[in-house]
mmCIF file of C-alpha atoms and ligand atoms in Angstrom:
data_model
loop_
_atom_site.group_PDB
_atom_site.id
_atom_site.type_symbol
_atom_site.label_atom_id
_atom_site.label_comp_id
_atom_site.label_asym_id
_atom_site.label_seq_id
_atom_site.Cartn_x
_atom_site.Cartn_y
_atom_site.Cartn_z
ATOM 1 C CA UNK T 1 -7.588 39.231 -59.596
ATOM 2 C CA UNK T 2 -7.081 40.878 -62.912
ATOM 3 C CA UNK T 3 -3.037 39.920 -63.617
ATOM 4 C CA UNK T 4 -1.473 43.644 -63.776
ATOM 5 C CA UNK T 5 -3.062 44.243 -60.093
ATOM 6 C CA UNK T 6 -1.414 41.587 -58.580
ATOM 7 C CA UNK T 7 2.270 43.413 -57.622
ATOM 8 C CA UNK T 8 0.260 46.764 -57.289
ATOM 9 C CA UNK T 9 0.419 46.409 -53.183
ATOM 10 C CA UNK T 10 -2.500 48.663 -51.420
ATOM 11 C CA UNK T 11 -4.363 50.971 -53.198
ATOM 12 C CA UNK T 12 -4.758 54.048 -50.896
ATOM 13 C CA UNK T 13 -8.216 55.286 -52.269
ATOM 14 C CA UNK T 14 -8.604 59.073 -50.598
ATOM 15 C CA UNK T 15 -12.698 59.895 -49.847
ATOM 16 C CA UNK T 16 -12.874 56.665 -49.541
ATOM 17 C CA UNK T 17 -16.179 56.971 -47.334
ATOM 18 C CA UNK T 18 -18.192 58.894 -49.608
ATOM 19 C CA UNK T 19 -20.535 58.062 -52.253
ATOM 20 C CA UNK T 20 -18.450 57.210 -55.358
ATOM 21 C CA UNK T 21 -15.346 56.081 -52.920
ATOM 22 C CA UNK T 22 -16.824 53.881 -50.596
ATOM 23 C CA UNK T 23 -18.620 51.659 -54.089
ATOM 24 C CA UNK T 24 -15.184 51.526 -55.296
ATOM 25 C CA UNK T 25 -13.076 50.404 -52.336
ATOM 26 C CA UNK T 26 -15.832 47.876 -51.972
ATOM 27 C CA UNK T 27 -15.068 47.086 -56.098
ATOM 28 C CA UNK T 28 -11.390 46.740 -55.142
ATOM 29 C CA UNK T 29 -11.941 44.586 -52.084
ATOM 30 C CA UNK T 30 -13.971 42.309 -54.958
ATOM 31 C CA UNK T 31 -11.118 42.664 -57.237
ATOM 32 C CA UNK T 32 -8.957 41.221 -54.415
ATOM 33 C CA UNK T 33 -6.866 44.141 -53.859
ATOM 34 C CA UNK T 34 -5.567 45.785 -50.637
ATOM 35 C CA UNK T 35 -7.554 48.639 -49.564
ATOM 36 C CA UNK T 36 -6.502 51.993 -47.209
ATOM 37 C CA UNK T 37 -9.225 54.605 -47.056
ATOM 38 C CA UNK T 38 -7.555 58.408 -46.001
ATOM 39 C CA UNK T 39 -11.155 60.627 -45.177
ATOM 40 C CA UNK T 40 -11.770 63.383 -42.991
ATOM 41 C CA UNK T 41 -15.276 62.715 -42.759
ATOM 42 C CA UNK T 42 -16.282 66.358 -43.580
ATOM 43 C CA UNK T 43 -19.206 64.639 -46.081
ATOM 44 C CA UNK T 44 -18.558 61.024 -45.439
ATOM 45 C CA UNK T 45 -19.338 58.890 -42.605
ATOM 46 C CA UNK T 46 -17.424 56.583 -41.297
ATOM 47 C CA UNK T 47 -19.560 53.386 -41.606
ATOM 48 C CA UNK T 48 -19.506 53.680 -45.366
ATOM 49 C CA UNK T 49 -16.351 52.715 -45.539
ATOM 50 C CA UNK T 50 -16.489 48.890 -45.506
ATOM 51 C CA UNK T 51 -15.221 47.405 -42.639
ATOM 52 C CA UNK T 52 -12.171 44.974 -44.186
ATOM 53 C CA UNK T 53 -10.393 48.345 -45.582
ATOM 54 C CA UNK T 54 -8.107 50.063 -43.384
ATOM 55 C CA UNK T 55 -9.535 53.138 -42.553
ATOM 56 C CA UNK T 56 -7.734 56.730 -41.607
ATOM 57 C CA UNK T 57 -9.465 59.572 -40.356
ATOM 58 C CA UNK T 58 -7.428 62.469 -41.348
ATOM 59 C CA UNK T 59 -6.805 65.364 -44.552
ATOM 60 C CA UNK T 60 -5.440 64.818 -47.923
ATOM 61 C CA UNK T 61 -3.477 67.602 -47.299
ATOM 62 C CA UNK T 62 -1.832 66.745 -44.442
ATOM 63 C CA UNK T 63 1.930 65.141 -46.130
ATOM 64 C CA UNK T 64 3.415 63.773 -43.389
ATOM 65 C CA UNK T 65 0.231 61.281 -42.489
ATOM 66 C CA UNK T 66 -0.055 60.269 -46.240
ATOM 67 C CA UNK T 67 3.657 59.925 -46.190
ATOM 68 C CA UNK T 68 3.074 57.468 -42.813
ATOM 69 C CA UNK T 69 0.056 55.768 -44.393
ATOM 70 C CA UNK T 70 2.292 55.046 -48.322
ATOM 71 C CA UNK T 71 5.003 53.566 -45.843
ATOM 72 C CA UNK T 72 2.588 51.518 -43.471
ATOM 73 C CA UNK T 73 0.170 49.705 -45.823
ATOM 74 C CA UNK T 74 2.812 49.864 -48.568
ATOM 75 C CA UNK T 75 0.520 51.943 -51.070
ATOM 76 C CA UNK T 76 0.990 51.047 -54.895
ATOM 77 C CA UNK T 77 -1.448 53.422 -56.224
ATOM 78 C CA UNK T 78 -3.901 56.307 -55.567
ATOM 79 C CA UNK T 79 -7.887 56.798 -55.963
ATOM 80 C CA UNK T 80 -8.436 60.233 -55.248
ATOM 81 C CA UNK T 81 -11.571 61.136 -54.467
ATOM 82 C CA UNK T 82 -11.306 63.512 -51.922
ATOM 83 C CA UNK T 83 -12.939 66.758 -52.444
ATOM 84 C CA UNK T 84 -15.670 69.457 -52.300
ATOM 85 C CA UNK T 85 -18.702 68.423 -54.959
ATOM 86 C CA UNK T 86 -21.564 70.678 -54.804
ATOM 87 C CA UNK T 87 -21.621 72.670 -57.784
ATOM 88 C CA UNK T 88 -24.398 75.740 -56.196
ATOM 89 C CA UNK T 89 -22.442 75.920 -53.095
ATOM 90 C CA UNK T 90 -19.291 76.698 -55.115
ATOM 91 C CA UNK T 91 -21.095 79.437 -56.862
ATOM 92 C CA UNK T 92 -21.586 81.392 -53.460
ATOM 93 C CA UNK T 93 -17.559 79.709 -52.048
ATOM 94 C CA UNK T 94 -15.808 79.699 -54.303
ATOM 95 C CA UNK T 95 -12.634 80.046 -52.565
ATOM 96 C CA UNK T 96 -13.434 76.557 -50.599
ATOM 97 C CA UNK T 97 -13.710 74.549 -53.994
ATOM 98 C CA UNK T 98 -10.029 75.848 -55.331
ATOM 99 C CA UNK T 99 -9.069 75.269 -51.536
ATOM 100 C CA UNK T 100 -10.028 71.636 -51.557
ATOM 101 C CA UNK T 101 -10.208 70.426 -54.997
ATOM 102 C CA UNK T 102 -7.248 72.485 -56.503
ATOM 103 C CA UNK T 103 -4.645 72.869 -53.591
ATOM 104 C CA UNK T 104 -4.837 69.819 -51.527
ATOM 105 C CA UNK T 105 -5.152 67.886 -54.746
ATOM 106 C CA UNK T 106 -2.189 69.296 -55.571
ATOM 107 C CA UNK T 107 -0.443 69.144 -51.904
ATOM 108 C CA UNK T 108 -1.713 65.287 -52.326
ATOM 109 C CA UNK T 109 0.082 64.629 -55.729
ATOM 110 C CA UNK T 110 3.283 66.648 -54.411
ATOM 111 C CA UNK T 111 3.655 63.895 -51.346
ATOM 112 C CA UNK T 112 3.267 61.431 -53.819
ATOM 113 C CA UNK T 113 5.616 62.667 -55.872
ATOM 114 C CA UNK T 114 8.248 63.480 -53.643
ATOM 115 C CA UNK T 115 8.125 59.414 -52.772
ATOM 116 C CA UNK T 116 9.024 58.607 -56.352
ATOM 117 C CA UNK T 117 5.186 58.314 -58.138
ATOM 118 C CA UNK T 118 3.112 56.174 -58.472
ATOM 119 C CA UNK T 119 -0.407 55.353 -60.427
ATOM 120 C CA UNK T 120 -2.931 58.046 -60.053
ATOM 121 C CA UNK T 121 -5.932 58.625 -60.950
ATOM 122 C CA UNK T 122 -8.280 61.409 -59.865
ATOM 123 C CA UNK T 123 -12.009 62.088 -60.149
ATOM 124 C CA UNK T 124 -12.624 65.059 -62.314
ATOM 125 C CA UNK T 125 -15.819 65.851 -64.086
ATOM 126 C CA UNK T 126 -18.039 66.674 -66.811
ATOM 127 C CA UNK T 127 -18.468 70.208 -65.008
ATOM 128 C CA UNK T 128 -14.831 71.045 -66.540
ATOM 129 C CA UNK T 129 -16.309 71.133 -70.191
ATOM 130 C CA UNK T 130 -18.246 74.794 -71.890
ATOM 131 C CA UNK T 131 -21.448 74.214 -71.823
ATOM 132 C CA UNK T 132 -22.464 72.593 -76.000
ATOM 133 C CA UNK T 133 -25.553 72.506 -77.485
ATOM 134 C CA UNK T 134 -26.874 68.927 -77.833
ATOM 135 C CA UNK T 135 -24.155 66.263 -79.035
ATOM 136 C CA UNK T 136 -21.499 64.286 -76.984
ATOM 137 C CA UNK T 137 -18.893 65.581 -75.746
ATOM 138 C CA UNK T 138 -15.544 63.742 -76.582
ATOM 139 C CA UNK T 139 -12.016 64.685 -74.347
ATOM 140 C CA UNK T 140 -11.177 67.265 -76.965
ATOM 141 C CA UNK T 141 -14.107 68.904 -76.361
ATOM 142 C CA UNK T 142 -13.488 72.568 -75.611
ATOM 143 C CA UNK T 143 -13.142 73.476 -71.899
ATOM 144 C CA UNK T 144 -14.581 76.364 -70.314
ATOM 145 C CA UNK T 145 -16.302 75.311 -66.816
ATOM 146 C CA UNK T 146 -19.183 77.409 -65.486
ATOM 147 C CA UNK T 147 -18.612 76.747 -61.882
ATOM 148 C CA UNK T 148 -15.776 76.822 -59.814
ATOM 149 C CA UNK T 149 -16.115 73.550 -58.761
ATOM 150 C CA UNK T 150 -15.431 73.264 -62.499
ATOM 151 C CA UNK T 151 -12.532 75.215 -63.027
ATOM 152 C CA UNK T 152 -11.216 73.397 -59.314
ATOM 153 C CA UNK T 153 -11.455 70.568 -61.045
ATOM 154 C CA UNK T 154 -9.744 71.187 -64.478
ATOM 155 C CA UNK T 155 -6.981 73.376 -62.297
ATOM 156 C CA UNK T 156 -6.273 69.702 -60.313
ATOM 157 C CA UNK T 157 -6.283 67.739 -64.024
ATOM 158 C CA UNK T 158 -3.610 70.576 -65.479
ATOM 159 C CA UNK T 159 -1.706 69.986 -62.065
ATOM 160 C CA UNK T 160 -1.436 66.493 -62.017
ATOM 161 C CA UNK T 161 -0.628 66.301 -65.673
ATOM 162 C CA UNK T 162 1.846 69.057 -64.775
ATOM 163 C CA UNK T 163 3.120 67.214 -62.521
ATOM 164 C CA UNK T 164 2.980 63.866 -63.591
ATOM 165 C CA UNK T 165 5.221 64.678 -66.454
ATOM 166 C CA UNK T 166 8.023 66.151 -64.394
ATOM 167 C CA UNK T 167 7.842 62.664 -61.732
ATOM 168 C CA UNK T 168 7.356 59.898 -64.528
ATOM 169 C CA UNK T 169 4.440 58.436 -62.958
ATOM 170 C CA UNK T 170 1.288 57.343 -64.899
ATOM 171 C CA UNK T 171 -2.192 58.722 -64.313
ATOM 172 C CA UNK T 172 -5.848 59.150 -65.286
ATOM 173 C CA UNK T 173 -7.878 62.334 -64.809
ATOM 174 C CA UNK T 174 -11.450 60.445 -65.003
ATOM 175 C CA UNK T 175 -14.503 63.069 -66.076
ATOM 176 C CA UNK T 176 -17.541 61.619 -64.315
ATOM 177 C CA UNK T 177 -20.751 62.310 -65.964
ATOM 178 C CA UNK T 178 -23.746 61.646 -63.419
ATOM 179 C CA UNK T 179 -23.239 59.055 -61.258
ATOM 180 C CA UNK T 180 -26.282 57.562 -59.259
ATOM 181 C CA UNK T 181 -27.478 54.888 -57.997
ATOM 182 C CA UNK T 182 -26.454 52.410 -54.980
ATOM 183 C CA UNK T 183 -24.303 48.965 -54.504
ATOM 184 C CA UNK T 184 -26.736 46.415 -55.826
ATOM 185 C CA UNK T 185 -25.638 44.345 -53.276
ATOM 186 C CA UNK T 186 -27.222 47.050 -50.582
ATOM 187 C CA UNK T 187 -23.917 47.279 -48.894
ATOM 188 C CA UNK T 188 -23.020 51.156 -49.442
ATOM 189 C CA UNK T 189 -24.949 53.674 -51.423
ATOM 190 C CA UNK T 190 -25.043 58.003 -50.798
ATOM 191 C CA UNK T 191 -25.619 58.450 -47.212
ATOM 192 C CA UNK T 192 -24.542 62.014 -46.858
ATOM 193 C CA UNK T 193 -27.474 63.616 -45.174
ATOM 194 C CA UNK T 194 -27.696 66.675 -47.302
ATOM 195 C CA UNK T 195 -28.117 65.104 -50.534
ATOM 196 C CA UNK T 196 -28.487 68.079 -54.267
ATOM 197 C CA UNK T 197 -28.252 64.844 -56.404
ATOM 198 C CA UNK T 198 -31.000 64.712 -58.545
ATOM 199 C CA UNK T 199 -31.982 60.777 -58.140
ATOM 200 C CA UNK T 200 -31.546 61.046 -53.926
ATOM 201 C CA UNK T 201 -33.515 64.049 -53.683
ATOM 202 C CA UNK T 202 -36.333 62.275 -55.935
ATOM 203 C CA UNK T 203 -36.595 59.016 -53.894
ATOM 204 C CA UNK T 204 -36.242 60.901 -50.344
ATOM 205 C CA UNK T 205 -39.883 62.555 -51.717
ATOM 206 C CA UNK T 206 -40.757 59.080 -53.259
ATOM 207 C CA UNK T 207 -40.770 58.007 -49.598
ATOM 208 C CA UNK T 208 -42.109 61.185 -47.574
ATOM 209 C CA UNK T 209 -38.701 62.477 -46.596
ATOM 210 C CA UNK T 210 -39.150 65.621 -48.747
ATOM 211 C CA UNK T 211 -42.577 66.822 -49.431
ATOM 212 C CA UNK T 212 -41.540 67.699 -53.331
ATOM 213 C CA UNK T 213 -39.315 67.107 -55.980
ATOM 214 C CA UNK T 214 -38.323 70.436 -57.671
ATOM 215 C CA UNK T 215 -37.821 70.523 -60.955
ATOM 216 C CA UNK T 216 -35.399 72.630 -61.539
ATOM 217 C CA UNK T 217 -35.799 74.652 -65.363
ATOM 218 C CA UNK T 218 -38.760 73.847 -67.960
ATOM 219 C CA UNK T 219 -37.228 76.326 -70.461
ATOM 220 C CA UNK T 220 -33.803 75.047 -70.875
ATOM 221 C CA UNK T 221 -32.776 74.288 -74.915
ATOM 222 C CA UNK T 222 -33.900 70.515 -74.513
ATOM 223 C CA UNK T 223 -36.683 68.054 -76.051
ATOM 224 C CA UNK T 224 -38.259 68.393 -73.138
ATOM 225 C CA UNK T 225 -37.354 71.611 -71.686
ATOM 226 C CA UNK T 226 -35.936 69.680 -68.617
ATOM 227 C CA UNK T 227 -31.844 69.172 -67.846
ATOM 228 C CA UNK T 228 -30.319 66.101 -69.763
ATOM 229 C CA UNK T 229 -27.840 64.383 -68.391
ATOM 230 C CA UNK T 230 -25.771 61.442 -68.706
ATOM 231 C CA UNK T 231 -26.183 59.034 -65.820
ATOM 232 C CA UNK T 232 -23.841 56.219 -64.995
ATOM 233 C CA UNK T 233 -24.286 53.513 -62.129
ATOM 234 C CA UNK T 234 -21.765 54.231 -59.301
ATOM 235 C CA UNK T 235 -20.986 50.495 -59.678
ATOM 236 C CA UNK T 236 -20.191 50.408 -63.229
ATOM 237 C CA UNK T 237 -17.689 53.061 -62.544
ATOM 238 C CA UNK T 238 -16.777 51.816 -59.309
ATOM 239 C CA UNK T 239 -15.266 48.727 -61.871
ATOM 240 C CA UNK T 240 -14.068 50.830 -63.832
ATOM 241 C CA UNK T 241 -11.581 52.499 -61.820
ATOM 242 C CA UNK T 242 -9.946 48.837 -60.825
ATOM 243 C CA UNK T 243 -9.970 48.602 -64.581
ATOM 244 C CA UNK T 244 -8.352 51.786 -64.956
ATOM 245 C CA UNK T 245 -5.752 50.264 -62.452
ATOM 246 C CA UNK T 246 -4.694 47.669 -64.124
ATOM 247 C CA UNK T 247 -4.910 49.895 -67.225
ATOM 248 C CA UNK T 248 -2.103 51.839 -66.188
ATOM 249 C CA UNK T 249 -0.399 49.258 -63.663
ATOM 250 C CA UNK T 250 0.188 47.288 -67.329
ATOM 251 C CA UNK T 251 1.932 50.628 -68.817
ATOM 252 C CA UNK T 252 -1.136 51.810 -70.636
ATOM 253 C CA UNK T 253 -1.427 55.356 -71.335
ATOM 254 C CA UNK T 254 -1.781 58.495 -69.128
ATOM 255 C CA UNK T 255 -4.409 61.149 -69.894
ATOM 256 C CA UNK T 256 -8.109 62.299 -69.670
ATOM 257 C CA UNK T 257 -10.752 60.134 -70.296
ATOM 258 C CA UNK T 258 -14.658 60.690 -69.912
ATOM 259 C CA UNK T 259 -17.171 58.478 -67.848
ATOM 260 C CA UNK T 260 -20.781 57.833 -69.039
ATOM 261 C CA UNK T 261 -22.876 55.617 -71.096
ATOM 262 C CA UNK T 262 -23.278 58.084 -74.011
ATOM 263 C CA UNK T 263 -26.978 58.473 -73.549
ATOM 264 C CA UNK T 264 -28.886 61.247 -71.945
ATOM 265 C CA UNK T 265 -32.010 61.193 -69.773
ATOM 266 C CA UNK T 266 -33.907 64.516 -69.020
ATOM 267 C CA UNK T 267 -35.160 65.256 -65.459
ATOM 268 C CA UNK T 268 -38.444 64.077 -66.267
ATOM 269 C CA UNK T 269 -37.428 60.791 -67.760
ATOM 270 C CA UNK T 270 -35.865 60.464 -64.915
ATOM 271 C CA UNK T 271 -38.959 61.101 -63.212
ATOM 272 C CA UNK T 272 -41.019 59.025 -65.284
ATOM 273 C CA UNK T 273 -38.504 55.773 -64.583
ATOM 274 C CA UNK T 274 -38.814 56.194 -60.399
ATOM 275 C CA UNK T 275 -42.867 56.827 -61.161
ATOM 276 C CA UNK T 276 -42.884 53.503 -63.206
ATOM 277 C CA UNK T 277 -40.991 51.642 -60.325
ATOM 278 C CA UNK T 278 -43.414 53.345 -57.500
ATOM 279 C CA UNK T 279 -46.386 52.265 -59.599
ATOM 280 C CA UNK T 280 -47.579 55.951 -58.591
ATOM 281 C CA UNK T 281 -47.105 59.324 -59.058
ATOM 282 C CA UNK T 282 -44.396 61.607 -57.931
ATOM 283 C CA UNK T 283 -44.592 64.960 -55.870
ATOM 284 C CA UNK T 284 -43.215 67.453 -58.069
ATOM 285 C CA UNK T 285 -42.982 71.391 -58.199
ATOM 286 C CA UNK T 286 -41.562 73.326 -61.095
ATOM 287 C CA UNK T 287 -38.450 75.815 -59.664
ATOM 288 C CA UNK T 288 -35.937 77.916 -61.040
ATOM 289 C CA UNK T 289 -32.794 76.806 -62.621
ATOM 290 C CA UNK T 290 -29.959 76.145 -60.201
ATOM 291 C CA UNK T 291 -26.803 78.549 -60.517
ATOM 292 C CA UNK T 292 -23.899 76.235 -62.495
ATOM 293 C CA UNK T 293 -26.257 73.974 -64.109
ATOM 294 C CA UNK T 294 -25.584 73.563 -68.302
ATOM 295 C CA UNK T 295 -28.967 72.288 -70.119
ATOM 296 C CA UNK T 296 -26.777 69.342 -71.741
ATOM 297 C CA UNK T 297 -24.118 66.904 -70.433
ATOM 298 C CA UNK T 298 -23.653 63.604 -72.507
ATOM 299 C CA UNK T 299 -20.219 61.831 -72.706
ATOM 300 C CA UNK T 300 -18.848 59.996 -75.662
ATOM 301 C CA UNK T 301 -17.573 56.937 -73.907
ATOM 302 C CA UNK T 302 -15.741 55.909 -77.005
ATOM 303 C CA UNK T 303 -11.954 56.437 -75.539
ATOM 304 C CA UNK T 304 -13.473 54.754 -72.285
ATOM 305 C CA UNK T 305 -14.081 51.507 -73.959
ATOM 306 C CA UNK T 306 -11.076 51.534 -75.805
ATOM 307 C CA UNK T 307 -8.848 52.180 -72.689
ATOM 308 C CA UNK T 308 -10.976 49.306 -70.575
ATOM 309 C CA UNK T 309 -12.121 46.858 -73.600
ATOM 310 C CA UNK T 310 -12.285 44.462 -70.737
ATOM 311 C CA UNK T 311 -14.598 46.538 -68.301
ATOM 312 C CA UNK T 312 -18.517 45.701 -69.192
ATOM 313 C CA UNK T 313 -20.631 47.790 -67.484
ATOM 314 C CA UNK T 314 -23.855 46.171 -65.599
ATOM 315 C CA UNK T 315 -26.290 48.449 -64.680
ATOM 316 C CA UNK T 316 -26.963 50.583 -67.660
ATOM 317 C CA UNK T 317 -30.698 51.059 -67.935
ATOM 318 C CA UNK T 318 -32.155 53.692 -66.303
ATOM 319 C CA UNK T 319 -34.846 51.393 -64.171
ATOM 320 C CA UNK T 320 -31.795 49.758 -62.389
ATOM 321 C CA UNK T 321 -30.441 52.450 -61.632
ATOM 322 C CA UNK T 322 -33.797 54.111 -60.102
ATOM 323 C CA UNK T 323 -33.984 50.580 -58.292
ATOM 324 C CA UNK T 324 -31.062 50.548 -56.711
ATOM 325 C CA UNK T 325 -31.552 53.981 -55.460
ATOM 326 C CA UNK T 326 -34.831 53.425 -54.255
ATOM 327 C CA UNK T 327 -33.849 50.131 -52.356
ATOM 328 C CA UNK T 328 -30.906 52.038 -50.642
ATOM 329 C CA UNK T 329 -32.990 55.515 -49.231
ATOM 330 C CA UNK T 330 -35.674 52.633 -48.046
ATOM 331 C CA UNK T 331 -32.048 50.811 -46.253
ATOM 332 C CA UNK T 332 -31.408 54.272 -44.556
ATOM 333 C CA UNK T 333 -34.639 54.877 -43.739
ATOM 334 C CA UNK T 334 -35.470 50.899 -42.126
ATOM 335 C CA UNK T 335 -32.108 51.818 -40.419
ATOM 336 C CA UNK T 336 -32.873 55.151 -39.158
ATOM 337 C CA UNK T 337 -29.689 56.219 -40.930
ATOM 338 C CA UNK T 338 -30.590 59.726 -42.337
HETATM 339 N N1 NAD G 401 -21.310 62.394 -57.543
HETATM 340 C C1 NAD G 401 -21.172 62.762 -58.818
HETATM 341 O O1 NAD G 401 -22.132 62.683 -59.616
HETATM 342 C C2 NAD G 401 -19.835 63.246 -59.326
HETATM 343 C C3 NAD G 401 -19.746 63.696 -60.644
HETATM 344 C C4 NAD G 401 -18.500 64.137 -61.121
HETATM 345 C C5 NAD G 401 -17.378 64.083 -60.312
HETATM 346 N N2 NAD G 401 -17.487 63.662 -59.014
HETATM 347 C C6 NAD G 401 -16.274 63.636 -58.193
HETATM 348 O O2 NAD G 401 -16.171 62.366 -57.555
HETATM 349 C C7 NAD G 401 -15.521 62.492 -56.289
HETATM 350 C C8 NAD G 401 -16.352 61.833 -55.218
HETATM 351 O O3 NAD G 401 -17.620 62.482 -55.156
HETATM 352 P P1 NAD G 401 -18.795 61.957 -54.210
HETATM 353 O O4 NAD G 401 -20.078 62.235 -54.901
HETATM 354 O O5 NAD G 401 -18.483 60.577 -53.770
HETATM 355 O O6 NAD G 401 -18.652 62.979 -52.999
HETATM 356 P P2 NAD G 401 -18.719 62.738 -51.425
HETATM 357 O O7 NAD G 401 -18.884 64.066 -50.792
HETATM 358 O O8 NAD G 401 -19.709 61.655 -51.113
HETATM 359 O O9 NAD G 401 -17.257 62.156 -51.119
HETATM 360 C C9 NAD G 401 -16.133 62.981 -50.918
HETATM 361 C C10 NAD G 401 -15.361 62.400 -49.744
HETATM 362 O O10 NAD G 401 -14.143 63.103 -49.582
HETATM 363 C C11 NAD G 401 -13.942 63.425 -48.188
HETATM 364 N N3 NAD G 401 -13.080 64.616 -48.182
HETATM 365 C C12 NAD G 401 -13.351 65.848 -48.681
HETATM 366 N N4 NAD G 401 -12.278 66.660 -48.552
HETATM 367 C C13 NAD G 401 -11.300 65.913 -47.955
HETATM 368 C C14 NAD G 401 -9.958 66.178 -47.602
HETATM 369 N N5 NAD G 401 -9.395 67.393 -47.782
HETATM 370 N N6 NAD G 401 -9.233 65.188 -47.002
HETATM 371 C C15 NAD G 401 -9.773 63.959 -46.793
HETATM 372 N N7 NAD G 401 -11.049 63.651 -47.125
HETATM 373 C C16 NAD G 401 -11.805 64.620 -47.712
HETATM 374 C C17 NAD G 401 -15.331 63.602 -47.639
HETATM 375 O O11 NAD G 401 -15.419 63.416 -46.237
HETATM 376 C C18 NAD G 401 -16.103 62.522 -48.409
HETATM 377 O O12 NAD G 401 -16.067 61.279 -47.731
HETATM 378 C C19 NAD G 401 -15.297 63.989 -56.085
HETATM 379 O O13 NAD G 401 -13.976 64.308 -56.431
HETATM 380 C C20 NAD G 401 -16.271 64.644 -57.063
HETATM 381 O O14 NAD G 401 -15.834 65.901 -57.474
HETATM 382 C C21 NAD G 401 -18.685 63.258 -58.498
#
């Protein structure tokens, strides 16, 4: 176990069985570290979560359970994952996203609070930034999201900041880029039926599940014409969040910090890398651009590696990351999961 986890006690990790929470309970159960998932299971399901972590069906919002669970498992720190994440469906509900993401965030860090603090650190996203013209964007980047799942999001970093300040307890508001891909180790990966993902959607028509891939935007102010993103293997940042643990467990320093490799990959490089792993080509049909979507996203990682100089991330080429996502839909399907 990395030394500034080892007096941390359990790490309550909230969403704990969707996509991005499940990989990271699993990389704190690695790490040795006591695990307690809190999910409602409005997205997740309940056999992501992996079976040696406690697991507790029930609401971020609700204080008095995560007041019983902080007692119980003697919590020493908080993942929170927990929210609303699909950026089109915010466009037409908005009032769910500030619900979820803004408001039981902040009913969340309020019960924590009120206990004394604790280390926090919640999932924000690169959806919180204006939309740039090609270059990376660093955490001074200006912020201006397009979607309310954006603003949500940056409304939950101002309140935990907020109130952070006021309780004296450390945190991390961590901006994920795009994460894909699937535990290499095939034992969690996204299982949410309904999948907008770019990478899920384009191995469920790899294998028949979908009859297309759309590709959504040919015009957009790109090499290519095609979205560029910045994609980062759920794994890698699985780690580092029990990096960023033990970053701030050891006193280091509260703030904002952006998650990605620094290099972008347009839709159809994207395409091209699953095509080169099928050995074939892929069903594709041009569509419109989606409602929310920027042409752009890249991170500079730099204050990443600075804050975690010990995390080393694994999985960074783009064919790993197609592989693992291909070998997980082919799981589900072999397991008549979906
Ligand atoms: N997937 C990405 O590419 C990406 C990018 C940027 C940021 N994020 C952020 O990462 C986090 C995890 O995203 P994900 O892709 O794993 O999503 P997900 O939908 O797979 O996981 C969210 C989990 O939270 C649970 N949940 C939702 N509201 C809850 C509540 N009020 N109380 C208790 N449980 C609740 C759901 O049941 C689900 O298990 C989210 O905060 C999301 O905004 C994701």
């Amino acid at each position: 176990m990395i030394a500034a986890l080892r007096d941390l006690g359990a790490v309550l990790i909230t969403g704990g069985a969707g996509y991005i929470g499940s990989h990271t309970a699993w990389a704190c159960l690695d790490a040795g570290l006591r695990v307690v998932i809190l999910d409602n299971l409005s997205t997740g399901v309940r056999h992501a979560a992996p079976p040696k972590a406690v697991f507790v069906e029930g609401a971020v919002e609700d204080r008095d359970l995560v007041h019983e669970v902080i007692r119980t498992y003697e919590v020493g720190a908080v993942l929170h994952f927990a929210a609303s994440t699909i950026v089109e469906e915010s466009m037409v509900d908005p009032d769910k996203y500030h619900r979820n993401n803004t408001l039981n965030s902040f009913r969340l860090m309020e019960a924590i609070a009120s206990l004394g603090g604790m280390p926090f650190i919640l999932s924000s996203t690169a959806a919180v930034y204006a939309p740039s013209p090609q270059g990376r964007l660093t955490e001074s980047a200006s912020v201006d999201p397009v979607s309310p799942y954006g603003l949500s999001k940056l409304r939950a970093e101002q309140l935990l900041a907020g109130t952070a300040s006021v309780f004296g307890f450390p945190y991390l508001a961590m901006r994920y880029f795009n994460v894909a891909g699937a535990d290499p180790l095939g034992r969690t990966g996204p299982s949410a039926r309904s999948a907008t993902h770019l990478l899920k959607v384009a191995v469920q028509a790899a294998l028949g599940l979908r009859p297309t891939l759309p590709i959504h935007g040919r015009s957009h102010d790109t090499p290519d014409g095609a979205c560029v993103r910045d994609y980062i293997h759920v794994s890698d940042l699985a780690q580092a969040h029990v990096h960023a643990l033990a970053h701030l467990a050891g006193g280091g320093a509260s703030g904002v910090v952006n998650c990605g490799t620094g290099r972008g990959a347009s839709v159809l490089e994207v395409v091209a890398a699953l095509e080169a792993e099928l050995g074939r080509a892929l069903p594709t049909t041009n569509a419109a651009a989606r409602l929310g979507d920027v042409a752009y996203a890249v991170a500079d990682e730099t204050k990443l590696r600075q804050l975690l100089p010990d995390w080393t991330p694994r999985y960074e080429d783009l064919g790993l990351i197609v592989r693992s996502a291909l070998a997980w839909e082919r799981h589900m399907l072999a397991h008549a999961a979906i």
